[in-house]
């Protein structure tokens, strides 16, 4: 009797939700691996033709490389600057601290789409259009506020006594930081770095606006050129989608455990 | 000691610099450009415009009001449904059962997918020749050749569903974290007092989640208001500008038309909306008490 209730209450809706979540992914997989013209619902025998098409003919090898460079660059910049800013917020009382925190919170309300025009002009003036460095800077600026907020939460979670003990023992603050604090921040770096990587890997508008040359396209921009409801090569679209999806899905699998705590600490609680 | 006084400023300097260039300056300069004629494709006519752009926007541009209206509809429907479904999902994966870790990973996974990729996936599902409706029609459900994105009657629900697929996990993740913070004793006490499942939900769970629900709803409303990737690529704002939100209108003016002056005036209108949201957010998150 109890089990029956549990089935209707728990497993039925969960099962339905799983179907709705996973069918779209499966649909992409089917299109990516079955030959053009086939309508089979199981992609067997599988073909790699579509992957060959997107990787070499459509230039996804270049887009993938660009995306990887930009996302990894953003990851490094955001982790280093996020660590510095978060540590300052968590461990120092200084004039302007509240204003800084307020600016971080508010900047989450100023999104990419709204600042496209001035940013385009800044990039034009500084010759950062059509450069991967420019994208790293723009993506980092977009990811940094959340990273600083998250990081300060993580630093605050580490007892300050440990650092003070090390400093009493003759360590400078810098040495105490590297010896005592940094090792404990490894999960924080994984979480913050992964958010930055995913955010940058997925960023579309900046990449679309700031890179007009095909050799500087990232995956979302390249993918957007394969879209179109009626004229599209569905096999190529699906294969390109798989190429774009696999790295973020792998990163997602790694951070999944941290996700629930990490996102909450930053996004809502500030 | 004098060195230590400077330490925090040195540490936050790079972040402050980046935010000055990428947040403060753009917001300020949008106000400036909104008073200019600045169209890259009509550079001979550039110059001071006074309130021309705003007059044009408020009095002579039906698409401005239409996009504002659609933005409101989009945010209310999208965020409302995401909250309901996300709360349900969080309650389900908060229960104890075999395979819970895997179930969580799977239902949360669309969170990591980009707007453009979401579009790609749903175009595969929606396309009128080999999409999912074609398969259903072959099985005797519905009619073949349905183009849900091209039909003004179905484009709105079709777009909402695609964004729901990606957006529900956000609420589920945030609310799950808060659900885990409810002390089990509260439920036990309620059970001892003879509370039904519904009463326990209403008397224990909901009050505990209240702050998280309010703040994540607000934050999500801002994000959905600003959502451009998916709409830009899935519908392009069409058919007949039916799915054009205000930020999408701005992005199209900037990316496609390069009309920066008028685009800046539209952006200013967007900032007024966002200002309202952020004041509300700071109030409700009790920033002034920290």
PDB file of N, CA, C and O in Angstrom, chain A residues 6 9-10 17 21 24 27 31 84 94-95 98 109 111 114 118-119 121-122 137 141 195 202 204 209 229-230 234 241 252 256 259-261 264 267-270, chain B residues 8-9 11 22 25 29 33 95-96 105 110-112 114 116-117 121 124 127 130 135 147 165 168 173 177-178 180 197 219 222 226 255 267 270 274 281 290:
ATOM      1  N   UNK A   6       4.095   5.593  -3.063  1.00  0.00           N
ATOM      2  CA  UNK A   6       5.424   6.059  -3.424  1.00  0.00           C
ATOM      3  C   UNK A   6       5.617   6.026  -4.932  1.00  0.00           C
ATOM      4  O   UNK A   6       6.232   6.923  -5.509  1.00  0.00           O
ATOM      5  N   UNK A   9       3.615   8.878  -6.418  1.00  0.00           N
ATOM      6  CA  UNK A   9       4.063  10.183  -5.973  1.00  0.00           C
ATOM      7  C   UNK A   9       5.466  10.492  -6.471  1.00  0.00           C
ATOM      8  O   UNK A   9       5.811  11.632  -6.728  1.00  0.00           O
ATOM      9  N   UNK A  10       6.285   9.450  -6.582  1.00  0.00           N
ATOM     10  CA  UNK A  10       7.713   9.662  -6.790  1.00  0.00           C
ATOM     11  C   UNK A  10       8.171   9.205  -8.162  1.00  0.00           C
ATOM     12  O   UNK A  10       8.650   9.988  -8.983  1.00  0.00           O
ATOM     13  N   UNK A  17       9.548  12.957 -16.093  1.00  0.00           N
ATOM     14  CA  UNK A  17      10.485  14.068 -16.253  1.00  0.00           C
ATOM     15  C   UNK A  17      11.778  13.614 -16.923  1.00  0.00           C
ATOM     16  O   UNK A  17      12.345  14.328 -17.753  1.00  0.00           O
ATOM     17  N   UNK A  21      13.455  15.083 -20.320  1.00  0.00           N
ATOM     18  CA  UNK A  21      14.817  15.618 -20.306  1.00  0.00           C
ATOM     19  C   UNK A  21      15.709  14.908 -21.311  1.00  0.00           C
ATOM     20  O   UNK A  21      16.511  15.538 -21.999  1.00  0.00           O
ATOM     21  N   UNK A  24      15.219  14.794 -25.891  1.00  0.00           N
ATOM     22  CA  UNK A  24      15.921  15.743 -26.773  1.00  0.00           C
ATOM     23  C   UNK A  24      17.392  15.390 -26.995  1.00  0.00           C
ATOM     24  O   UNK A  24      17.898  15.491 -28.110  1.00  0.00           O
ATOM     25  N   UNK A  27      17.488  12.478 -29.302  1.00  0.00           N
ATOM     26  CA  UNK A  27      17.102  12.886 -30.660  1.00  0.00           C
ATOM     27  C   UNK A  27      18.324  13.429 -31.412  1.00  0.00           C
ATOM     28  O   UNK A  27      18.545  13.127 -32.583  1.00  0.00           O
ATOM     29  N   UNK A  31      20.192  11.796 -34.824  1.00  0.00           N
ATOM     30  CA  UNK A  31      20.465  12.556 -36.053  1.00  0.00           C
ATOM     31  C   UNK A  31      21.958  12.594 -36.364  1.00  0.00           C
ATOM     32  O   UNK A  31      22.352  12.604 -37.528  1.00  0.00           O
ATOM     33  N   UNK A  84      41.597  36.332  -5.491  1.00  0.00           N
ATOM     34  CA  UNK A  84      42.091  37.582  -4.892  1.00  0.00           C
ATOM     35  C   UNK A  84      40.936  38.401  -4.314  1.00  0.00           C
ATOM     36  O   UNK A  84      40.968  38.806  -3.149  1.00  0.00           O
ATOM     37  N   UNK A  94      37.638  46.861   5.034  1.00  0.00           N
ATOM     38  CA  UNK A  94      38.261  48.037   4.417  1.00  0.00           C
ATOM     39  C   UNK A  94      37.181  48.988   3.935  1.00  0.00           C
ATOM     40  O   UNK A  94      36.034  48.602   3.703  1.00  0.00           O
ATOM     41  N   UNK A  95      37.565  50.261   3.824  1.00  0.00           N
ATOM     42  CA  UNK A  95      36.633  51.266   3.326  1.00  0.00           C
ATOM     43  C   UNK A  95      36.244  50.934   1.905  1.00  0.00           C
ATOM     44  O   UNK A  95      37.092  50.609   1.082  1.00  0.00           O
ATOM     45  N   UNK A  98      31.610  47.573   1.324  1.00  0.00           N
ATOM     46  CA  UNK A  98      30.181  47.434   1.039  1.00  0.00           C
ATOM     47  C   UNK A  98      29.838  47.877  -0.374  1.00  0.00           C
ATOM     48  O   UNK A  98      29.048  47.236  -1.068  1.00  0.00           O
ATOM     49  N   UNK A 109      22.781  42.124 -12.722  1.00  0.00           N
ATOM     50  CA  UNK A 109      21.585  42.612 -13.400  1.00  0.00           C
ATOM     51  C   UNK A 109      21.917  43.338 -14.701  1.00  0.00           C
ATOM     52  O   UNK A 109      21.023  43.784 -15.393  1.00  0.00           O
ATOM     53  N   UNK A 111      23.300  42.650 -18.073  1.00  0.00           N
ATOM     54  CA  UNK A 111      23.663  41.500 -18.868  1.00  0.00           C
ATOM     55  C   UNK A 111      24.305  41.874 -20.201  1.00  0.00           C
ATOM     56  O   UNK A 111      24.225  43.024 -20.643  1.00  0.00           O
ATOM     57  N   UNK A 114      22.569  43.968 -23.093  1.00  0.00           N
ATOM     58  CA  UNK A 114      22.334  45.391 -22.897  1.00  0.00           C
ATOM     59  C   UNK A 114      23.588  46.232 -23.085  1.00  0.00           C
ATOM     60  O   UNK A 114      23.502  47.440 -23.250  1.00  0.00           O
ATOM     61  N   UNK A 118      28.081  49.606 -26.370  1.00  0.00           N
ATOM     62  CA  UNK A 118      29.298  50.248 -25.862  1.00  0.00           C
ATOM     63  C   UNK A 118      30.511  49.326 -25.874  1.00  0.00           C
ATOM     64  O   UNK A 118      31.615  49.776 -26.169  1.00  0.00           O
ATOM     65  N   UNK A 119      30.304  48.043 -25.574  1.00  0.00           N
ATOM     66  CA  UNK A 119      31.449  47.130 -25.572  1.00  0.00           C
ATOM     67  C   UNK A 119      32.049  46.993 -26.962  1.00  0.00           C
ATOM     68  O   UNK A 119      33.267  46.930 -27.133  1.00  0.00           O
ATOM     69  N   UNK A 121      32.150  49.256 -29.177  1.00  0.00           N
ATOM     70  CA  UNK A 121      32.934  50.461 -29.443  1.00  0.00           C
ATOM     71  C   UNK A 121      34.257  50.438 -28.670  1.00  0.00           C
ATOM     72  O   UNK A 121      35.299  50.820 -29.193  1.00  0.00           O
ATOM     73  N   UNK A 122      34.207  49.935 -27.402  1.00  0.00           N
ATOM     74  CA  UNK A 122      35.447  49.804 -26.629  1.00  0.00           C
ATOM     75  C   UNK A 122      36.411  48.861 -27.337  1.00  0.00           C
ATOM     76  O   UNK A 122      37.598  49.138 -27.499  1.00  0.00           O
ATOM     77  N   UNK A 137      38.823  38.372 -22.141  1.00  0.00           N
ATOM     78  CA  UNK A 137      38.610  39.507 -21.234  1.00  0.00           C
ATOM     79  C   UNK A 137      37.112  39.739 -21.014  1.00  0.00           C
ATOM     80  O   UNK A 137      36.646  39.880 -19.880  1.00  0.00           O
ATOM     81  N   UNK A 141      35.098  39.203 -17.490  1.00  0.00           N
ATOM     82  CA  UNK A 141      34.364  40.281 -16.837  1.00  0.00           C
ATOM     83  C   UNK A 141      32.938  39.840 -16.525  1.00  0.00           C
ATOM     84  O   UNK A 141      32.383  40.184 -15.488  1.00  0.00           O
ATOM     85  N   UNK A 195      32.212  26.733 -13.336  1.00  0.00           N
ATOM     86  CA  UNK A 195      31.190  27.710 -13.733  1.00  0.00           C
ATOM     87  C   UNK A 195      31.734  28.631 -14.813  1.00  0.00           C
ATOM     88  O   UNK A 195      31.076  28.911 -15.814  1.00  0.00           O
ATOM     89  N   UNK A 202      29.724  28.490 -23.359  1.00  0.00           N
ATOM     90  CA  UNK A 202      28.365  28.657 -23.878  1.00  0.00           C
ATOM     91  C   UNK A 202      28.073  30.067 -24.377  1.00  0.00           C
ATOM     92  O   UNK A 202      27.032  30.293 -24.980  1.00  0.00           O
ATOM     93  N   UNK A 204      27.418  33.193 -26.318  1.00  0.00           N
ATOM     94  CA  UNK A 204      27.109  33.348 -27.740  1.00  0.00           C
ATOM     95  C   UNK A 204      27.204  34.803 -28.193  1.00  0.00           C
ATOM     96  O   UNK A 204      27.881  35.122 -29.170  1.00  0.00           O
ATOM     97  N   UNK A 209      29.137  39.065 -31.647  1.00  0.00           N
ATOM     98  CA  UNK A 209      29.308  40.492 -31.899  1.00  0.00           C
ATOM     99  C   UNK A 209      30.765  40.844 -32.170  1.00  0.00           C
ATOM    100  O   UNK A 209      31.055  41.679 -33.005  1.00  0.00           O
ATOM    101  N   UNK A 229      15.262  26.427 -39.764  1.00  0.00           N
ATOM    102  CA  UNK A 229      14.289  25.360 -39.617  1.00  0.00           C
ATOM    103  C   UNK A 229      14.079  24.569 -40.911  1.00  0.00           C
ATOM    104  O   UNK A 229      13.810  23.386 -40.886  1.00  0.00           O
ATOM    105  N   UNK A 230      14.215  25.234 -42.050  1.00  0.00           N
ATOM    106  CA  UNK A 230      13.821  24.569 -43.297  1.00  0.00           C
ATOM    107  C   UNK A 230      14.998  24.192 -44.184  1.00  0.00           C
ATOM    108  O   UNK A 230      14.942  23.234 -44.922  1.00  0.00           O
ATOM    109  N   UNK A 234      20.320  18.547 -41.209  1.00  0.00           N
ATOM    110  CA  UNK A 234      20.076  18.135 -39.818  1.00  0.00           C
ATOM    111  C   UNK A 234      21.196  17.268 -39.254  1.00  0.00           C
ATOM    112  O   UNK A 234      21.518  17.355 -38.077  1.00  0.00           O
ATOM    113  N   UNK A 241      26.271  19.906 -32.776  1.00  0.00           N
ATOM    114  CA  UNK A 241      25.748  20.018 -31.415  1.00  0.00           C
ATOM    115  C   UNK A 241      26.439  19.067 -30.463  1.00  0.00           C
ATOM    116  O   UNK A 241      26.775  19.436 -29.331  1.00  0.00           O
ATOM    117  N   UNK A 252      30.223  19.144 -16.400  1.00  0.00           N
ATOM    118  CA  UNK A 252      29.035  19.070 -15.558  1.00  0.00           C
ATOM    119  C   UNK A 252      29.070  17.832 -14.670  1.00  0.00           C
ATOM    120  O   UNK A 252      28.745  17.890 -13.484  1.00  0.00           O
ATOM    121  N   UNK A 256      28.871  18.260 -10.648  1.00  0.00           N
ATOM    122  CA  UNK A 256      27.498  17.995 -10.262  1.00  0.00           C
ATOM    123  C   UNK A 256      27.332  17.972  -8.742  1.00  0.00           C
ATOM    124  O   UNK A 256      26.385  18.528  -8.203  1.00  0.00           O
ATOM    125  N   UNK A 259      27.369  21.429  -7.244  1.00  0.00           N
ATOM    126  CA  UNK A 259      26.459  22.365  -7.875  1.00  0.00           C
ATOM    127  C   UNK A 259      25.441  22.914  -6.892  1.00  0.00           C
ATOM    128  O   UNK A 259      25.232  24.116  -6.791  1.00  0.00           O
ATOM    129  N   UNK A 260      24.817  22.008  -6.141  1.00  0.00           N
ATOM    130  CA  UNK A 260      23.712  22.404  -5.291  1.00  0.00           C
ATOM    131  C   UNK A 260      24.158  23.439  -4.265  1.00  0.00           C
ATOM    132  O   UNK A 260      23.551  24.490  -4.124  1.00  0.00           O
ATOM    133  N   UNK A 261      25.281  23.171  -3.561  1.00  0.00           N
ATOM    134  CA  UNK A 261      25.750  24.137  -2.569  1.00  0.00           C
ATOM    135  C   UNK A 261      26.328  25.376  -3.242  1.00  0.00           C
ATOM    136  O   UNK A 261      26.008  26.489  -2.877  1.00  0.00           O
ATOM    137  N   UNK A 264      23.877  27.987  -4.851  1.00  0.00           N
ATOM    138  CA  UNK A 264      23.061  28.648  -3.848  1.00  0.00           C
ATOM    139  C   UNK A 264      23.856  29.718  -3.136  1.00  0.00           C
ATOM    140  O   UNK A 264      23.426  30.860  -3.024  1.00  0.00           O
ATOM    141  N   UNK A 267      24.516  32.624  -5.917  1.00  0.00           N
ATOM    142  CA  UNK A 267      23.478  33.301  -6.678  1.00  0.00           C
ATOM    143  C   UNK A 267      22.433  33.939  -5.772  1.00  0.00           C
ATOM    144  O   UNK A 267      21.983  35.044  -6.032  1.00  0.00           O
ATOM    145  N   UNK A 268      22.065  33.265  -4.722  1.00  0.00           N
ATOM    146  CA  UNK A 268      20.934  33.758  -3.954  1.00  0.00           C
ATOM    147  C   UNK A 268      21.357  34.414  -2.647  1.00  0.00           C
ATOM    148  O   UNK A 268      20.932  35.502  -2.317  1.00  0.00           O
ATOM    149  N   UNK A 269      22.236  33.749  -1.936  1.00  0.00           N
ATOM    150  CA  UNK A 269      22.575  34.275  -0.616  1.00  0.00           C
ATOM    151  C   UNK A 269      23.572  35.409  -0.700  1.00  0.00           C
ATOM    152  O   UNK A 269      23.767  36.139   0.245  1.00  0.00           O
ATOM    153  N   UNK A 270      24.262  35.554  -1.835  1.00  0.00           N
ATOM    154  CA  UNK A 270      25.238  36.630  -1.973  1.00  0.00           C
ATOM    155  C   UNK A 270      26.421  36.416  -1.062  1.00  0.00           C
ATOM    156  O   UNK A 270      26.955  37.375  -0.560  1.00  0.00           O
TER     157      UNK A 270
ATOM    158  N   UNK B   8      43.998  44.814   0.698  1.00  0.00           N
ATOM    159  CA  UNK B   8      42.697  44.502   0.082  1.00  0.00           C
ATOM    160  C   UNK B   8      42.470  45.264  -1.223  1.00  0.00           C
ATOM    161  O   UNK B   8      41.893  44.724  -2.166  1.00  0.00           O
ATOM    162  N   UNK B   9      42.963  46.503  -1.294  1.00  0.00           N
ATOM    163  CA  UNK B   9      42.733  47.280  -2.515  1.00  0.00           C
ATOM    164  C   UNK B   9      43.510  46.707  -3.694  1.00  0.00           C
ATOM    165  O   UNK B   9      43.030  46.685  -4.823  1.00  0.00           O
ATOM    166  N   UNK B  11      44.210  43.612  -3.988  1.00  0.00           N
ATOM    167  CA  UNK B  11      43.559  42.355  -4.342  1.00  0.00           C
ATOM    168  C   UNK B  11      42.305  42.580  -5.199  1.00  0.00           C
ATOM    169  O   UNK B  11      42.023  41.796  -6.106  1.00  0.00           O
ATOM    170  N   UNK B  22      33.625  47.129 -18.138  1.00  0.00           N
ATOM    171  CA  UNK B  22      32.591  46.297 -18.748  1.00  0.00           C
ATOM    172  C   UNK B  22      31.199  46.503 -18.167  1.00  0.00           C
ATOM    173  O   UNK B  22      30.239  46.008 -18.720  1.00  0.00           O
ATOM    174  N   UNK B  25      31.262  51.736 -17.301  1.00  0.00           N
ATOM    175  CA  UNK B  25      31.386  52.558 -18.498  1.00  0.00           C
ATOM    176  C   UNK B  25      30.259  52.285 -19.503  1.00  0.00           C
ATOM    177  O   UNK B  25      29.636  53.227 -19.997  1.00  0.00           O
ATOM    178  N   UNK B  29      27.776  55.078 -20.883  1.00  0.00           N
ATOM    179  CA  UNK B  29      27.869  55.508 -22.273  1.00  0.00           C
ATOM    180  C   UNK B  29      26.575  55.253 -23.037  1.00  0.00           C
ATOM    181  O   UNK B  29      26.278  55.947 -24.009  1.00  0.00           O
ATOM    182  N   UNK B  33      25.000  57.764 -25.701  1.00  0.00           N
ATOM    183  CA  UNK B  33      24.689  57.438 -27.102  1.00  0.00           C
ATOM    184  C   UNK B  33      23.196  57.532 -27.402  1.00  0.00           C
ATOM    185  O   UNK B  33      22.806  57.733 -28.547  1.00  0.00           O
ATOM    186  N   UNK B  95      13.834  13.117  -1.952  1.00  0.00           N
ATOM    187  CA  UNK B  95      13.459  11.864  -1.269  1.00  0.00           C
ATOM    188  C   UNK B  95      14.627  10.878  -1.359  1.00  0.00           C
ATOM    189  O   UNK B  95      15.540  11.057  -2.170  1.00  0.00           O
ATOM    190  N   UNK B  96      14.589   9.852  -0.519  1.00  0.00           N
ATOM    191  CA  UNK B  96      15.642   8.850  -0.562  1.00  0.00           C
ATOM    192  C   UNK B  96      15.193   7.681  -1.424  1.00  0.00           C
ATOM    193  O   UNK B  96      14.119   7.125  -1.190  1.00  0.00           O
ATOM    194  N   UNK B 105      21.785  13.821 -11.431  1.00  0.00           N
ATOM    195  CA  UNK B 105      22.715  14.230 -12.489  1.00  0.00           C
ATOM    196  C   UNK B 105      21.984  14.338 -13.828  1.00  0.00           C
ATOM    197  O   UNK B 105      22.193  15.287 -14.582  1.00  0.00           O
ATOM    198  N   UNK B 110      20.477  19.490 -18.412  1.00  0.00           N
ATOM    199  CA  UNK B 110      20.277  20.569 -19.392  1.00  0.00           C
ATOM    200  C   UNK B 110      20.730  21.928 -18.899  1.00  0.00           C
ATOM    201  O   UNK B 110      20.938  22.836 -19.700  1.00  0.00           O
ATOM    202  N   UNK B 111      20.925  22.080 -17.577  1.00  0.00           N
ATOM    203  CA  UNK B 111      21.413  23.342 -17.033  1.00  0.00           C
ATOM    204  C   UNK B 111      22.718  23.780 -17.701  1.00  0.00           C
ATOM    205  O   UNK B 111      22.970  24.968 -17.881  1.00  0.00           O
ATOM    206  N   UNK B 112      23.565  22.791 -18.059  1.00  0.00           N
ATOM    207  CA  UNK B 112      24.893  23.123 -18.582  1.00  0.00           C
ATOM    208  C   UNK B 112      24.885  23.425 -20.076  1.00  0.00           C
ATOM    209  O   UNK B 112      25.915  23.760 -20.641  1.00  0.00           O
ATOM    210  N   UNK B 114      24.092  25.320 -23.616  1.00  0.00           N
ATOM    211  CA  UNK B 114      23.964  26.720 -24.035  1.00  0.00           C
ATOM    212  C   UNK B 114      22.647  26.973 -24.748  1.00  0.00           C
ATOM    213  O   UNK B 114      21.968  26.048 -25.195  1.00  0.00           O
ATOM    214  N   UNK B 116      22.233  28.372 -27.639  1.00  0.00           N
ATOM    215  CA  UNK B 116      22.329  28.024 -29.058  1.00  0.00           C
ATOM    216  C   UNK B 116      22.169  26.515 -29.247  1.00  0.00           C
ATOM    217  O   UNK B 116      21.474  26.070 -30.161  1.00  0.00           O
ATOM    218  N   UNK B 117      22.800  25.757 -28.372  1.00  0.00           N
ATOM    219  CA  UNK B 117      22.674  24.306 -28.486  1.00  0.00           C
ATOM    220  C   UNK B 117      21.244  23.862 -28.206  1.00  0.00           C
ATOM    221  O   UNK B 117      20.715  22.963 -28.879  1.00  0.00           O
ATOM    222  N   UNK B 121      18.995  21.586 -30.695  1.00  0.00           N
ATOM    223  CA  UNK B 121      18.299  20.359 -30.315  1.00  0.00           C
ATOM    224  C   UNK B 121      16.803  20.469 -30.613  1.00  0.00           C
ATOM    225  O   UNK B 121      16.193  19.545 -31.169  1.00  0.00           O
ATOM    226  N   UNK B 124      15.825  20.252 -34.215  1.00  0.00           N
ATOM    227  CA  UNK B 124      15.774  18.850 -34.650  1.00  0.00           C
ATOM    228  C   UNK B 124      14.436  18.219 -34.255  1.00  0.00           C
ATOM    229  O   UNK B 124      13.867  17.431 -34.995  1.00  0.00           O
ATOM    230  N   UNK B 127      11.405  20.197 -36.361  1.00  0.00           N
ATOM    231  CA  UNK B 127      11.399  20.396 -37.806  1.00  0.00           C
ATOM    232  C   UNK B 127      10.273  19.600 -38.452  1.00  0.00           C
ATOM    233  O   UNK B 127       9.953  18.485 -38.062  1.00  0.00           O
ATOM    234  N   UNK B 130      11.347  15.783 -40.435  1.00  0.00           N
ATOM    235  CA  UNK B 130      11.818  14.587 -39.730  1.00  0.00           C
ATOM    236  C   UNK B 130      11.755  14.760 -38.210  1.00  0.00           C
ATOM    237  O   UNK B 130      12.410  14.043 -37.473  1.00  0.00           O
ATOM    238  N   UNK B 135       7.054  11.938 -36.469  1.00  0.00           N
ATOM    239  CA  UNK B 135       7.048  10.571 -35.943  1.00  0.00           C
ATOM    240  C   UNK B 135       5.713  10.264 -35.267  1.00  0.00           C
ATOM    241  O   UNK B 135       5.152   9.180 -35.430  1.00  0.00           O
ATOM    242  N   UNK B 147       4.626  22.793 -38.738  1.00  0.00           N
ATOM    243  CA  UNK B 147       5.783  23.619 -38.452  1.00  0.00           C
ATOM    244  C   UNK B 147       5.457  24.507 -37.262  1.00  0.00           C
ATOM    245  O   UNK B 147       4.914  25.594 -37.407  1.00  0.00           O
ATOM    246  N   UNK B 165      12.867  23.410 -20.762  1.00  0.00           N
ATOM    247  CA  UNK B 165      13.749  22.222 -20.716  1.00  0.00           C
ATOM    248  C   UNK B 165      15.080  22.581 -20.084  1.00  0.00           C
ATOM    249  O   UNK B 165      15.622  21.850 -19.272  1.00  0.00           O
ATOM    250  N   UNK B 168      14.238  24.708 -15.962  1.00  0.00           N
ATOM    251  CA  UNK B 168      13.707  24.075 -14.753  1.00  0.00           C
ATOM    252  C   UNK B 168      14.820  23.605 -13.809  1.00  0.00           C
ATOM    253  O   UNK B 168      14.718  23.802 -12.598  1.00  0.00           O
ATOM    254  N   UNK B 173      17.800  22.980  -8.630  1.00  0.00           N
ATOM    255  CA  UNK B 173      19.090  22.960  -7.940  1.00  0.00           C
ATOM    256  C   UNK B 173      19.059  23.889  -6.729  1.00  0.00           C
ATOM    257  O   UNK B 173      19.449  23.516  -5.617  1.00  0.00           O
ATOM    258  N   UNK B 177      18.917  22.672  -2.546  1.00  0.00           N
ATOM    259  CA  UNK B 177      19.890  23.049  -1.517  1.00  0.00           C
ATOM    260  C   UNK B 177      19.174  23.514  -0.249  1.00  0.00           C
ATOM    261  O   UNK B 177      19.581  23.179   0.857  1.00  0.00           O
ATOM    262  N   UNK B 178      18.104  24.281  -0.424  1.00  0.00           N
ATOM    263  CA  UNK B 178      17.374  24.767   0.742  1.00  0.00           C
ATOM    264  C   UNK B 178      16.560  23.676   1.429  1.00  0.00           C
ATOM    265  O   UNK B 178      16.424  23.662   2.643  1.00  0.00           O
ATOM    266  N   UNK B 180      17.425  20.677   1.724  1.00  0.00           N
ATOM    267  CA  UNK B 180      18.338  19.869   2.523  1.00  0.00           C
ATOM    268  C   UNK B 180      18.644  20.526   3.864  1.00  0.00           C
ATOM    269  O   UNK B 180      19.129  19.871   4.777  1.00  0.00           O
ATOM    270  N   UNK B 197       0.403  14.738   4.724  1.00  0.00           N
ATOM    271  CA  UNK B 197       1.531  15.091   3.870  1.00  0.00           C
ATOM    272  C   UNK B 197       1.398  16.524   3.358  1.00  0.00           C
ATOM    273  O   UNK B 197       2.341  17.303   3.374  1.00  0.00           O
ATOM    274  N   UNK B 219      15.733  36.625  -9.382  1.00  0.00           N
ATOM    275  CA  UNK B 219      16.964  36.495 -10.155  1.00  0.00           C
ATOM    276  C   UNK B 219      16.673  35.866 -11.513  1.00  0.00           C
ATOM    277  O   UNK B 219      17.170  36.288 -12.549  1.00  0.00           O
ATOM    278  N   UNK B 222      15.037  38.216 -13.968  1.00  0.00           N
ATOM    279  CA  UNK B 222      16.007  39.083 -14.651  1.00  0.00           C
ATOM    280  C   UNK B 222      16.687  38.321 -15.776  1.00  0.00           C
ATOM    281  O   UNK B 222      16.834  38.811 -16.895  1.00  0.00           O
ATOM    282  N   UNK B 226      16.506  38.941 -19.823  1.00  0.00           N
ATOM    283  CA  UNK B 226      17.702  39.188 -20.623  1.00  0.00           C
ATOM    284  C   UNK B 226      18.029  38.074 -21.599  1.00  0.00           C
ATOM    285  O   UNK B 226      19.012  38.163 -22.328  1.00  0.00           O
ATOM    286  N   UNK B 255      23.571  44.128 -33.595  1.00  0.00           N
ATOM    287  CA  UNK B 255      24.311  43.152 -34.391  1.00  0.00           C
ATOM    288  C   UNK B 255      23.970  43.275 -35.870  1.00  0.00           C
ATOM    289  O   UNK B 255      24.852  43.346 -36.723  1.00  0.00           O
ATOM    290  N   UNK B 267      18.050  50.412 -25.038  1.00  0.00           N
ATOM    291  CA  UNK B 267      18.747  49.855 -23.878  1.00  0.00           C
ATOM    292  C   UNK B 267      18.406  50.623 -22.612  1.00  0.00           C
ATOM    293  O   UNK B 267      18.206  50.040 -21.548  1.00  0.00           O
ATOM    294  N   UNK B 270      15.401  49.412 -21.216  1.00  0.00           N
ATOM    295  CA  UNK B 270      15.647  48.134 -20.560  1.00  0.00           C
ATOM    296  C   UNK B 270      16.237  48.319 -19.176  1.00  0.00           C
ATOM    297  O   UNK B 270      15.861  47.622 -18.225  1.00  0.00           O
ATOM    298  N   UNK B 274      15.280  46.894 -15.427  1.00  0.00           N
ATOM    299  CA  UNK B 274      16.233  46.152 -14.607  1.00  0.00           C
ATOM    300  C   UNK B 274      16.487  46.842 -13.270  1.00  0.00           C
ATOM    301  O   UNK B 274      16.687  46.181 -12.256  1.00  0.00           O
ATOM    302  N   UNK B 281      15.363  43.311  -5.471  1.00  0.00           N
ATOM    303  CA  UNK B 281      16.237  42.220  -5.044  1.00  0.00           C
ATOM    304  C   UNK B 281      17.036  42.619  -3.804  1.00  0.00           C
ATOM    305  O   UNK B 281      17.119  41.866  -2.834  1.00  0.00           O
ATOM    306  N   UNK B 290      23.370  43.718   6.198  1.00  0.00           N
ATOM    307  CA  UNK B 290      24.621  42.985   6.306  1.00  0.00           C
ATOM    308  C   UNK B 290      25.799  43.856   6.668  1.00  0.00           C
ATOM    309  O   UNK B 290      25.859  44.987   6.212  1.00  0.00           O
TER     310      UNK B 290
END
